[in-house]
mmCIF file of C-alpha atoms in Angstrom:
data_model
loop_
_atom_site.group_PDB
_atom_site.id
_atom_site.type_symbol
_atom_site.label_atom_id
_atom_site.label_comp_id
_atom_site.label_asym_id
_atom_site.label_seq_id
_atom_site.Cartn_x
_atom_site.Cartn_y
_atom_site.Cartn_z
ATOM 1 C CA MET R 18 47.094 45.969 142.337
ATOM 2 C CA ASP R 19 45.832 45.708 138.995
ATOM 3 C CA LEU R 20 44.356 49.166 138.115
ATOM 4 C CA SER R 21 42.771 47.698 134.607
ATOM 5 C CA SER R 22 40.509 45.824 136.577
ATOM 6 C CA GLN R 23 38.912 48.930 138.441
ATOM 7 C CA PRO R 24 35.737 50.536 136.930
ATOM 8 C CA ASP R 25 36.014 53.326 134.405
ATOM 9 C CA GLY R 26 34.407 56.091 136.784
ATOM 10 C CA MET R 27 37.629 55.243 139.037
ATOM 11 C CA LYS R 28 39.936 54.986 136.323
ATOM 12 C CA TYR R 29 38.962 58.363 135.361
ATOM 13 C CA LEU R 30 38.957 59.491 138.804
ATOM 14 C CA ILE R 31 42.708 58.285 138.935
ATOM 15 C CA VAL R 32 44.056 60.484 135.886
ATOM 16 C CA VAL R 33 42.685 63.167 136.792
ATOM 17 C CA GLY R 34 43.970 62.950 140.487
ATOM 18 C CA VAL R 35 47.588 61.787 139.268
ATOM 19 C CA VAL R 36 47.526 64.961 137.334
ATOM 20 C CA LEU R 37 46.064 67.246 139.932
ATOM 21 C CA VAL R 38 48.557 66.479 142.146
ATOM 22 C CA THR R 39 51.701 66.424 139.651
ATOM 23 C CA TYR R 40 50.683 70.073 138.719
ATOM 24 C CA PHE R 41 50.505 71.251 142.500
ATOM 25 C CA LEU R 42 53.593 69.301 143.500
ATOM 26 C CA VAL R 43 55.356 71.171 139.916
ATOM 27 C CA ARG R 44 53.510 74.676 140.774
ATOM 28 C CA ARG R 45 53.795 74.732 144.781
ATOM 29 C CA ILE R 46 57.217 73.124 145.618
ATOM 30 C CA VAL R 47 59.350 72.400 142.723
ATOM 31 C CA LEU R 48 59.108 75.425 140.786
ATOM 32 C CA PRO R 49 59.767 77.844 143.870
ATOM 33 C CA ILE R 50 62.404 75.487 144.873
ATOM 34 C CA PHE R 51 64.222 75.968 141.293
ATOM 35 C CA GLN R 52 63.739 80.107 141.232
ATOM 36 C CA ARG R 53 65.493 80.228 144.511
ATOM 37 C CA ILE R 54 68.655 77.926 143.354
ATOM 38 C CA ALA R 55 68.840 79.760 140.278
ATOM 39 C CA HIS R 56 69.068 83.330 141.848
ATOM 40 C CA ARG R 57 71.468 82.113 144.630
ATOM 41 C CA THR R 58 73.853 80.742 141.717
ATOM 42 C CA LYS R 59 76.895 83.042 140.381
ATOM 43 C CA VAL R 60 75.875 81.971 136.566
ATOM 44 C CA THR R 61 73.492 84.144 134.567
ATOM 45 C CA TRP R 62 71.784 81.619 131.766
ATOM 46 C CA ASP R 63 70.072 80.034 135.187
ATOM 47 C CA ASP R 64 68.205 83.587 136.182
ATOM 48 C CA VAL R 65 66.732 83.783 132.219
ATOM 49 C CA LEU R 66 65.070 80.119 133.054
ATOM 50 C CA ALA R 67 63.862 81.063 136.033
ATOM 51 C CA ASP R 68 61.605 83.443 134.780
ATOM 52 C CA PRO R 69 57.999 82.782 136.403
ATOM 53 C CA GLY R 70 56.178 83.051 132.718
ATOM 54 C CA LEU R 71 58.756 80.291 131.212
ATOM 55 C CA LEU R 72 58.383 78.476 134.594
ATOM 56 C CA ARG R 73 54.659 78.394 134.316
ATOM 57 C CA ARG R 74 54.362 77.529 130.546
ATOM 58 C CA LEU R 75 57.033 74.175 131.221
ATOM 59 C CA SER R 76 55.102 73.088 133.804
ATOM 60 C CA TRP R 77 52.173 72.722 131.998
ATOM 61 C CA VAL R 78 53.882 69.712 130.106
ATOM 62 C CA LEU R 79 54.302 67.785 133.460
ATOM 63 C CA PRO R 80 50.609 67.065 133.767
ATOM 64 C CA PRO R 81 49.718 65.923 130.444
ATOM 65 C CA ILE R 82 53.090 63.432 130.724
ATOM 66 C CA THR R 83 52.124 61.776 134.034
ATOM 67 C CA ALA R 84 48.948 61.189 132.395
ATOM 68 C CA TRP R 85 49.923 59.859 128.954
ATOM 69 C CA VAL R 86 52.460 56.782 131.807
ATOM 70 C CA THR R 87 49.399 56.580 133.307
ATOM 71 C CA ILE R 88 46.757 55.304 130.770
ATOM 72 C CA PRO R 89 48.370 52.429 129.722
ATOM 73 C CA LEU R 90 48.301 50.729 133.414
ATOM 74 C CA LEU R 91 44.727 51.431 133.360
ATOM 75 C CA GLY R 92 43.881 49.913 130.211
ATOM 76 C CA PHE R 93 43.077 53.214 127.759
ATOM 77 C CA GLU R 94 45.283 52.339 125.629
ATOM 78 C CA GLY R 95 43.922 53.373 121.878
ATOM 79 C CA THR R 96 40.957 55.191 123.504
ATOM 80 C CA THR R 97 39.430 58.243 123.166
ATOM 81 C CA ILE R 98 41.092 59.375 125.948
ATOM 82 C CA ASP R 99 44.249 58.211 125.257
ATOM 83 C CA ARG R 100 44.225 60.314 121.874
ATOM 84 C CA ILE R 101 43.161 63.437 123.752
ATOM 85 C CA THR R 102 45.639 62.999 126.552
ATOM 86 C CA THR R 103 48.741 62.318 123.633
ATOM 87 C CA ALA R 104 47.255 65.207 121.887
ATOM 88 C CA LEU R 105 47.402 67.562 124.818
ATOM 89 C CA LEU R 106 50.820 66.724 125.291
ATOM 90 C CA ILE R 107 51.936 67.749 121.848
ATOM 91 C CA ILE R 108 50.511 71.206 122.510
ATOM 92 C CA SER R 109 51.511 71.625 125.929
ATOM 93 C CA ALA R 110 54.992 70.682 124.104
ATOM 94 C CA MET R 111 53.952 73.495 121.754
ATOM 95 C CA VAL R 112 53.652 75.825 124.114
ATOM 96 C CA ALA R 113 56.533 74.882 126.085
ATOM 97 C CA LEU R 114 58.939 75.579 122.825
ATOM 98 C CA SER R 115 57.553 78.854 122.224
ATOM 99 C CA ALA R 116 58.424 79.413 125.671
ATOM 100 C CA ILE R 117 61.795 78.230 125.281
ATOM 101 C CA LEU R 118 62.427 79.983 122.475
ATOM 102 C CA ARG R 119 61.623 83.372 124.035
ATOM 103 C CA ALA R 120 63.759 82.667 126.671
ATOM 104 C CA ALA R 121 66.919 81.859 124.180
ATOM 105 C CA ASN R 122 65.917 85.108 122.481
ATOM 106 C CA GLU R 123 66.112 87.089 125.804
ATOM 107 C CA TYR R 124 69.111 85.426 127.019
ATOM 108 C CA TYR R 125 71.024 86.293 123.450
ATOM 109 C CA LEU R 126 69.600 90.012 123.811
ATOM 110 C CA LEU R 127 70.919 90.260 127.573
ATOM 111 C CA TYR R 128 74.431 88.289 127.460
ATOM 112 C CA ALA R 129 75.363 87.431 124.094
ATOM 113 C CA PRO R 130 78.462 89.721 122.816
ATOM 114 C CA THR R 131 76.569 89.647 119.105
ATOM 115 C CA SER R 132 73.246 90.999 120.575
ATOM 116 C CA ASP R 133 73.348 93.697 118.016
ATOM 117 C CA ARG R 134 72.625 90.804 115.436
ATOM 118 C CA PRO R 135 69.189 89.670 116.221
ATOM 119 C CA ILE R 136 68.413 86.065 116.065
ATOM 120 C CA LYS R 137 64.471 86.420 116.615
ATOM 121 C CA GLY R 138 63.611 85.902 113.079
ATOM 122 C CA TYR R 139 65.515 82.807 113.115
ATOM 123 C CA LEU R 140 63.716 81.450 116.241
ATOM 124 C CA GLN R 141 60.445 82.309 115.035
ATOM 125 C CA VAL R 142 61.124 80.137 111.783
ATOM 126 C CA VAL R 143 62.078 77.474 114.110
ATOM 127 C CA MET R 144 58.761 78.169 116.170
ATOM 128 C CA ILE R 145 56.654 77.880 112.902
ATOM 129 C CA ILE R 146 58.207 74.605 111.880
ATOM 130 C CA GLY R 147 57.713 73.486 115.223
ATOM 131 C CA LEU R 148 53.668 74.982 115.485
ATOM 132 C CA ILE R 149 53.309 72.871 111.811
ATOM 133 C CA PHE R 150 54.592 69.518 112.786
ATOM 134 C CA GLY R 151 52.705 69.819 115.968
ATOM 135 C CA ALA R 152 49.379 70.417 114.197
ATOM 136 C CA ILE R 153 50.177 67.715 111.765
ATOM 137 C CA LEU R 154 51.010 65.382 115.059
ATOM 138 C CA THR R 155 47.675 66.453 117.031
ATOM 139 C CA ILE R 156 45.326 66.126 113.451
ATOM 140 C CA ALA R 157 46.719 62.364 113.176
ATOM 141 C CA THR R 158 46.360 61.935 116.867
ATOM 142 C CA LEU R 159 42.880 62.978 117.360
ATOM 143 C CA SER R 160 41.646 61.713 114.256
ATOM 144 C CA GLY R 161 43.472 58.027 114.330
ATOM 145 C CA ALA R 162 44.912 58.128 111.164
ATOM 146 C CA GLU R 163 48.506 57.482 110.088
ATOM 147 C CA LEU R 164 51.056 60.135 109.726
ATOM 148 C CA GLY R 165 51.736 59.564 106.242
ATOM 149 C CA GLY R 166 47.784 59.889 105.228
ATOM 150 C CA VAL R 167 47.553 62.993 106.703
ATOM 151 C CA LEU R 168 50.722 64.208 104.726
ATOM 152 C CA THR R 169 49.195 63.093 101.864
ATOM 153 C CA GLY R 170 45.952 64.898 102.385
ATOM 154 C CA LEU R 171 47.915 68.148 103.375
ATOM 155 C CA GLY R 172 49.507 67.762 99.632
ATOM 156 C CA ALA R 173 46.207 67.963 98.283
ATOM 157 C CA VAL R 174 45.902 71.122 99.492
ATOM 158 C CA THR R 175 49.520 72.822 99.223
ATOM 159 C CA ALA R 176 48.246 74.966 96.766
ATOM 160 C CA VAL R 177 45.965 76.560 98.834
ATOM 161 C CA LEU R 178 48.299 76.874 102.069
ATOM 162 C CA ILE R 179 50.423 78.310 99.983
ATOM 163 C CA LEU R 180 48.537 80.979 99.162
ATOM 164 C CA VAL R 181 47.242 81.569 102.938
ATOM 165 C CA PHE R 182 50.419 81.920 103.943
ATOM 166 C CA GLN R 183 51.840 83.614 101.447
ATOM 167 C CA SER R 184 53.163 86.435 103.528
ATOM 168 C CA THR R 185 54.802 84.143 105.928
ATOM 169 C CA ILE R 186 56.680 82.629 103.710
ATOM 170 C CA LEU R 187 57.819 86.401 101.731
ATOM 171 C CA SER R 188 58.525 86.859 105.713
ATOM 172 C CA ILE R 189 60.910 83.971 106.535
ATOM 173 C CA VAL R 190 62.912 84.297 103.076
ATOM 174 C CA ALA R 191 63.107 87.986 104.064
ATOM 175 C CA SER R 192 63.867 87.488 107.536
ATOM 176 C CA LEU R 193 67.181 84.911 106.395
ATOM 177 C CA GLN R 194 68.294 87.281 103.971
ATOM 178 C CA LEU R 195 68.137 90.210 106.216
ATOM 179 C CA ALA R 196 70.286 88.159 109.000
ATOM 180 C CA GLY R 197 72.575 86.689 106.563
ATOM 181 C CA ASN R 198 73.619 89.355 104.522
ATOM 182 C CA ASP R 199 73.720 91.602 107.846
ATOM 183 C CA MET R 200 71.451 94.671 106.139
ATOM 184 C CA VAL R 201 69.569 95.505 109.621
ATOM 185 C CA ARG R 202 71.115 95.051 113.292
ATOM 186 C CA LEU R 203 68.897 96.272 116.595
ATOM 187 C CA GLY R 204 69.913 100.051 117.344
ATOM 188 C CA ASP R 205 70.712 100.680 113.623
ATOM 189 C CA TRP R 206 69.758 104.102 112.573
ATOM 190 C CA ILE R 207 67.461 103.307 108.974
ATOM 191 C CA GLU R 208 65.380 105.305 106.809
ATOM 192 C CA VAL R 209 63.029 104.389 104.486
ATOM 193 C CA PRO R 210 62.517 106.868 101.536
ATOM 194 C CA GLY R 211 58.757 107.360 101.160
ATOM 195 C CA THR R 212 57.228 106.476 104.592
ATOM 196 C CA ARG R 213 57.449 108.176 107.932
ATOM 197 C CA VAL R 214 60.308 105.504 108.983
ATOM 198 C CA ASP R 215 63.289 107.216 110.285
ATOM 199 C CA GLY R 216 65.039 106.412 113.680
ATOM 200 C CA ASP R 217 66.602 103.570 115.501
ATOM 201 C CA VAL R 218 65.619 99.619 114.846
ATOM 202 C CA ILE R 219 64.572 98.493 118.327
ATOM 203 C CA ASP R 220 62.735 94.769 117.261
ATOM 204 C CA VAL R 221 63.465 92.563 114.179
ATOM 205 C CA ALA R 222 61.075 90.192 113.928
ATOM 206 C CA LEU R 223 59.834 87.436 111.261
ATOM 207 C CA HIS R 224 56.901 89.701 109.624
ATOM 208 C CA THR R 225 57.806 92.935 110.874
ATOM 209 C CA VAL R 226 60.759 95.386 111.636
ATOM 210 C CA LYS R 227 59.866 98.256 114.398
ATOM 211 C CA VAL R 228 61.819 101.566 114.255
ATOM 212 C CA GLN R 229 61.258 104.356 116.958
ATOM 213 C CA ASN R 230 61.373 107.367 114.927
ATOM 214 C CA TRP R 231 63.351 110.407 116.229
ATOM 215 C CA ASP R 232 60.074 112.298 117.886
ATOM 216 C CA LYS R 233 59.700 108.960 119.679
ATOM 217 C CA THR R 234 56.918 107.463 117.761
ATOM 218 C CA ILE R 235 56.885 103.345 117.014
ATOM 219 C CA ALA R 236 56.787 103.035 112.827
ATOM 220 C CA THR R 237 56.269 99.368 111.805
ATOM 221 C CA ILE R 238 57.593 97.786 108.378
ATOM 222 C CA PRO R 239 56.778 94.726 106.846
ATOM 223 C CA THR R 240 60.038 92.930 107.003
ATOM 224 C CA HIS R 241 60.171 91.840 103.234
ATOM 225 C CA ASP R 242 59.752 95.486 102.275
ATOM 226 C CA LEU R 243 63.115 95.917 103.526
ATOM 227 C CA VAL R 244 64.314 93.473 101.153
ATOM 228 C CA THR R 245 62.280 94.529 98.003
ATOM 229 C CA SER R 246 62.819 97.870 98.159
ATOM 230 C CA SER R 247 65.454 100.343 98.960
ATOM 231 C CA PHE R 248 66.323 101.895 102.378
ATOM 232 C CA VAL R 249 69.657 103.958 104.249
ATOM 233 C CA ASN R 250 71.592 102.293 106.481
ATOM 234 C CA TRP R 251 73.365 104.669 108.824
ATOM 235 C CA ARG R 252 75.632 101.846 110.358
ATOM 236 C CA GLY R 253 78.557 103.034 108.059
ATOM 237 C CA MET R 254 78.496 106.490 109.652
ATOM 238 C CA SER R 255 78.205 105.494 113.376
ATOM 239 C CA GLU R 256 81.076 102.815 112.630
ATOM 240 C CA SER R 257 83.180 105.249 110.881
ATOM 241 C CA GLY R 258 83.472 107.532 113.431
ATOM 242 C CA GLY R 259 82.593 110.541 111.308
ATOM 243 C CA ARG R 260 79.733 112.628 110.730
ATOM 244 C CA ARG R 261 79.019 114.526 106.744
ATOM 245 C CA ILE R 262 78.897 118.517 107.166
ATOM 246 C CA LYS R 263 77.609 119.535 103.781
ATOM 247 C CA ARG R 264 76.197 122.842 103.808
ATOM 248 C CA SER R 265 76.895 125.911 101.684
ATOM 249 C CA LEU R 266 77.001 129.683 102.255
ATOM 250 C CA THR R 267 75.475 131.774 99.167
ATOM 251 C CA ILE R 268 77.413 135.093 98.649
ATOM 252 C CA ASP R 269 76.174 137.953 96.701
ATOM 253 C CA GLN R 270 78.050 137.917 93.487
ATOM 254 C CA THR R 271 77.659 141.833 93.437
ATOM 255 C CA SER R 272 80.331 141.661 96.448
ATOM 256 C CA VAL R 273 82.717 139.833 94.995
ATOM 257 C CA ARG R 274 85.565 141.609 93.571
ATOM 258 C CA PHE R 275 89.461 141.928 93.283
ATOM 259 C CA LEU R 276 91.664 142.531 96.303
ATOM 260 C CA SER R 277 93.134 145.854 96.598
ATOM 261 C CA THR R 278 97.402 145.831 97.023
ATOM 262 C CA GLU R 279 96.614 147.295 101.075
ATOM 263 C CA GLU R 280 93.963 144.246 101.383
ATOM 264 C CA ILE R 281 96.860 141.543 100.033
ATOM 265 C CA ASP R 282 99.363 142.890 102.401
ATOM 266 C CA ARG R 283 96.923 142.993 105.307
ATOM 267 C CA TRP R 284 96.050 139.298 104.711
ATOM 268 C CA MET R 285 99.653 138.312 104.109
ATOM 269 C CA ALA R 286 100.215 139.396 108.005
ATOM 270 C CA PHE R 287 97.246 137.126 108.819
ATOM 271 C CA GLU R 288 98.777 133.956 109.976
ATOM 272 C CA PRO R 289 96.102 131.305 108.926
ATOM 273 C CA ILE R 290 96.279 132.274 105.605
ATOM 274 C CA ALA R 291 99.866 133.868 105.046
ATOM 275 C CA GLU R 292 101.106 130.867 103.657
ATOM 276 C CA TYR R 293 98.539 130.391 100.743
ATOM 277 C CA MET R 294 99.085 134.562 100.149
ATOM 278 C CA GLU R 295 102.463 133.871 99.483
ATOM 279 C CA VAL R 296 102.168 130.867 97.430
ATOM 280 C CA LYS R 297 99.872 132.886 95.171
ATOM 281 C CA ARG R 298 101.643 135.963 94.797
ATOM 282 C CA ASP R 299 104.593 133.995 93.865
ATOM 283 C CA GLU R 300 102.522 132.404 91.420
ATOM 284 C CA LEU R 301 100.624 134.861 89.657
ATOM 285 C CA ALA R 302 104.106 136.768 89.638
ATOM 286 C CA GLY R 303 105.083 134.127 86.633
ATOM 287 C CA GLN R 304 102.251 134.580 84.825
ATOM 288 C CA THR R 305 101.964 137.193 81.507
ATOM 289 C CA PRO R 306 101.147 140.481 82.952
ATOM 290 C CA ALA R 307 97.834 141.521 81.498
ATOM 291 C CA ALA R 308 97.421 145.119 79.575
ATOM 292 C CA ASP R 309 97.601 148.401 80.937
ATOM 293 C CA GLY R 310 94.361 149.236 82.114
ATOM 294 C CA LEU R 311 92.677 146.244 82.134
ATOM 295 C CA GLU R 312 90.452 145.455 84.958
ATOM 296 C CA GLY R 313 90.657 141.579 84.700
ATOM 297 C CA ASP R 314 94.461 141.314 85.359
ATOM 298 C CA PRO R 315 94.889 137.576 85.487
ATOM 299 C CA ARG R 316 97.417 138.405 88.728
ATOM 300 C CA ARG R 317 95.001 139.683 90.706
ATOM 301 C CA LEU R 318 93.451 137.951 93.931
ATOM 302 C CA THR R 319 89.723 137.989 94.787
ATOM 303 C CA ASN R 320 88.390 138.512 97.579
ATOM 304 C CA LEU R 321 86.039 135.487 97.508
ATOM 305 C CA GLY R 322 89.056 133.640 96.691
ATOM 306 C CA THR R 323 90.816 134.703 99.883
ATOM 307 C CA PHE R 324 87.923 134.078 101.770
ATOM 308 C CA ARG R 325 87.341 130.131 100.503
ATOM 309 C CA ALA R 326 91.474 129.627 101.502
ATOM 310 C CA TYR R 327 90.842 131.146 105.031
ATOM 311 C CA ALA R 328 87.727 128.652 105.454
ATOM 312 C CA GLU R 329 89.878 125.581 104.157
ATOM 313 C CA ALA R 330 92.595 126.992 107.040
ATOM 314 C CA TYR R 331 90.048 127.425 109.174
ATOM 315 C CA LEU R 332 88.645 123.806 109.134
ATOM 316 C CA ARG R 333 92.126 122.063 109.453
ATOM 317 C CA ARG R 334 92.787 124.011 112.558
ATOM 318 C CA ARG R 335 89.562 122.842 114.329
ATOM 319 C CA SER R 336 90.223 119.454 116.464
ATOM 320 C CA ASP R 337 86.478 118.351 116.927
ATOM 321 C CA LEU R 338 86.696 117.865 112.767
ATOM 322 C CA GLN R 339 88.178 114.607 110.851
ATOM 323 C CA GLN R 340 91.646 115.686 109.346
ATOM 324 C CA ASP R 341 92.916 112.063 107.843
ATOM 325 C CA GLN R 342 91.129 109.614 105.770
ATOM 326 C CA PHE R 343 88.198 111.516 105.586
ATOM 327 C CA THR R 344 87.315 113.856 102.584
ATOM 328 C CA LYS R 345 87.654 117.989 103.744
ATOM 329 C CA MET R 346 87.177 120.588 101.244
ATOM 330 C CA VAL R 347 85.552 123.870 100.426
ATOM 331 C CA ARG R 348 84.415 124.146 96.849
ATOM 332 C CA GLN R 349 82.516 126.858 94.866
ATOM 333 C CA LEU R 350 79.278 125.624 93.324
ATOM 334 C CA PRO R 351 77.993 126.874 89.754
ATOM 335 C CA PRO R 352 76.840 130.655 90.283
ATOM 336 C CA GLY R 353 73.102 130.621 89.893
ATOM 337 C CA PRO R 354 69.853 132.967 90.426
ATOM 338 C CA ASP R 355 70.393 133.092 94.548
ATOM 339 C CA GLY R 356 74.041 133.937 94.230
ATOM 340 C CA VAL R 357 77.536 132.038 94.236
ATOM 341 C CA ALA R 358 77.197 129.110 96.842
ATOM 342 C CA ILE R 359 80.401 128.296 98.696
ATOM 343 C CA GLU R 360 80.060 124.372 99.982
ATOM 344 C CA LEU R 361 82.067 123.168 103.269
ATOM 345 C CA TYR R 362 82.301 119.254 102.600
ATOM 346 C CA VAL R 363 84.006 118.051 105.911
ATOM 347 C CA PHE R 364 83.256 115.134 108.534
ATOM 348 C CA THR R 365 83.195 115.824 112.510
ATOM 349 C CA ALA R 366 85.310 113.810 115.032
ATOM 350 C CA THR R 367 81.810 112.662 116.671
ATOM 351 C CA THR R 368 78.588 111.173 115.025
ATOM 352 C CA ASP R 369 76.749 112.019 118.281
ATOM 353 C CA TRP R 370 73.454 114.170 116.809
ATOM 354 C CA VAL R 371 74.124 116.590 119.771
ATOM 355 C CA GLU R 372 77.595 117.247 119.393
ATOM 356 C CA TYR R 373 77.307 117.727 115.397
ATOM 357 C CA GLU R 374 74.668 120.364 115.258
ATOM 358 C CA GLY R 375 77.218 122.011 117.641
ATOM 359 C CA ILE R 376 80.123 122.053 115.730
ATOM 360 C CA GLN R 377 78.355 122.781 112.357
ATOM 361 C CA ALA R 378 76.418 125.717 113.890
ATOM 362 C CA ASP R 379 80.242 127.016 115.598
ATOM 363 C CA ILE R 380 81.460 126.549 111.762
ATOM 364 C CA PHE R 381 79.137 128.626 110.164
ATOM 365 C CA ASP R 382 78.770 131.411 112.942
ATOM 366 C CA HIS R 383 81.937 131.958 112.706
ATOM 367 C CA LEU R 384 82.615 131.925 108.625
ATOM 368 C CA LEU R 385 79.090 134.036 108.624
ATOM 369 C CA ALA R 386 80.717 136.563 111.001
ATOM 370 C CA MET R 387 84.241 136.957 108.889
ATOM 371 C CA LEU R 388 82.401 137.811 105.309
ATOM 372 C CA PRO R 389 82.027 141.270 106.344
ATOM 373 C CA GLU R 390 86.127 141.038 106.658
ATOM 374 C CA PHE R 391 86.626 140.121 103.345
ATOM 375 C CA ASP R 392 84.227 142.465 101.920
ATOM 376 C CA LEU R 393 81.479 140.080 100.926
ATOM 377 C CA THR R 394 77.861 140.037 101.384
ATOM 378 C CA LEU R 395 75.634 137.001 102.003
ATOM 379 C CA PHE R 396 72.349 136.942 99.996
ATOM 380 C CA GLN R 397 69.133 136.626 100.889
ATOM 381 C CA HIS R 398 65.892 137.299 99.088
ATOM 382 C CA PRO R 399 63.826 140.823 100.323
ATOM 383 C CA THR R 400 62.430 140.767 103.767
ATOM 384 C CA GLY R 401 59.409 143.029 104.508
ATOM 385 C CA THR R 402 62.027 145.315 106.174
ATOM 386 C CA ASP R 403 63.734 145.501 102.934
ATOM 387 C CA VAL R 404 60.728 146.434 101.269
ATOM 388 C CA ARG R 405 59.986 149.216 103.588
ATOM 389 C CA ALA R 406 63.020 150.512 103.492
ATOM 390 C CA ALA R 407 63.155 150.968 99.715
ATOM 391 C CA GLY R 408 59.825 152.294 99.777
ATOM 392 C CA SER R 409 61.226 155.019 102.336
ATOM 393 C CA LEU R 410 64.233 155.990 100.192
ATOM 394 C CA GLY R 411 61.785 156.681 97.080
ATOM 395 C CA ARG R 412 60.012 158.792 98.928
#
């Protein structure tokens, strides 16, 4: 039967009928069968393909294909309906490409061993290139112009296009730099100075990076800002297995004094610092004695130095602190108007936030409680209670 000899009205009905039948067969029969088969197999990749949203977008391609194949048989080649059908085929192919790339990203996040390194930016670059190419083909098809002529016309407005898509171009470059240099991964804790961005990365896209802050708010920052400005990535801390404690105790300088002989004997019997006391005693014994009656005898130990030695010994005994390959020290900072600070610089053996805070609190609770044993006083500014107490003494 020669379909091209049929009246135009009949030809149009044939095209519409073929499209509708194809759409019905795909949506009502083919897709449900494919979904049932995919869910019964043991492999995982076909479960992503069986997603209803993906299949629905893929099904939009088949009706234009059947129409595009049928049109030459009806003698519609080169006509307006032929160009419209071809354009619809290109558009549906772009929709299908978008769905496939989205499914590829979903599969990567679920099953890839390196899923913490996002590929969403790369896929979006591919999508943009595909959309640009599809738009050019659609324009050339609908206008009936040669592809070379359309490209020549676009070349004349290149400067305008660059200006319009400037942010997209910057985002493409930034996204490639972030991924290529492994600057940001999903799950990284990042902090951007001068902004409210301080939390875990939950999405890395072409134009934006989404961060879930610690207060559960979502912050969005342009991708190119992470390349052009500085930010802090705490991944190194997480991978090292240790988290730093850097906090100080401010000692009232008026409470610093030399140890008496009785105190030295008492601390010599205290096992945690007995070795330190013995070493210091032998060390100071070899020094030249001071003149008689001189209070500042260099051979005398201080309560502050002994407390610092105790703090070091206490940290060495804690199993929840990193003892090897990490800096661990107790140092004295320069004296100031708020007293003299004894700073602890040590790393915990865990990076968990809750455990870290608990370890830090335990350490300082203990050291604060030990200060009176060394006859040391913690410095603090006068409070209302102190002022009232001073006033009552003056009456």
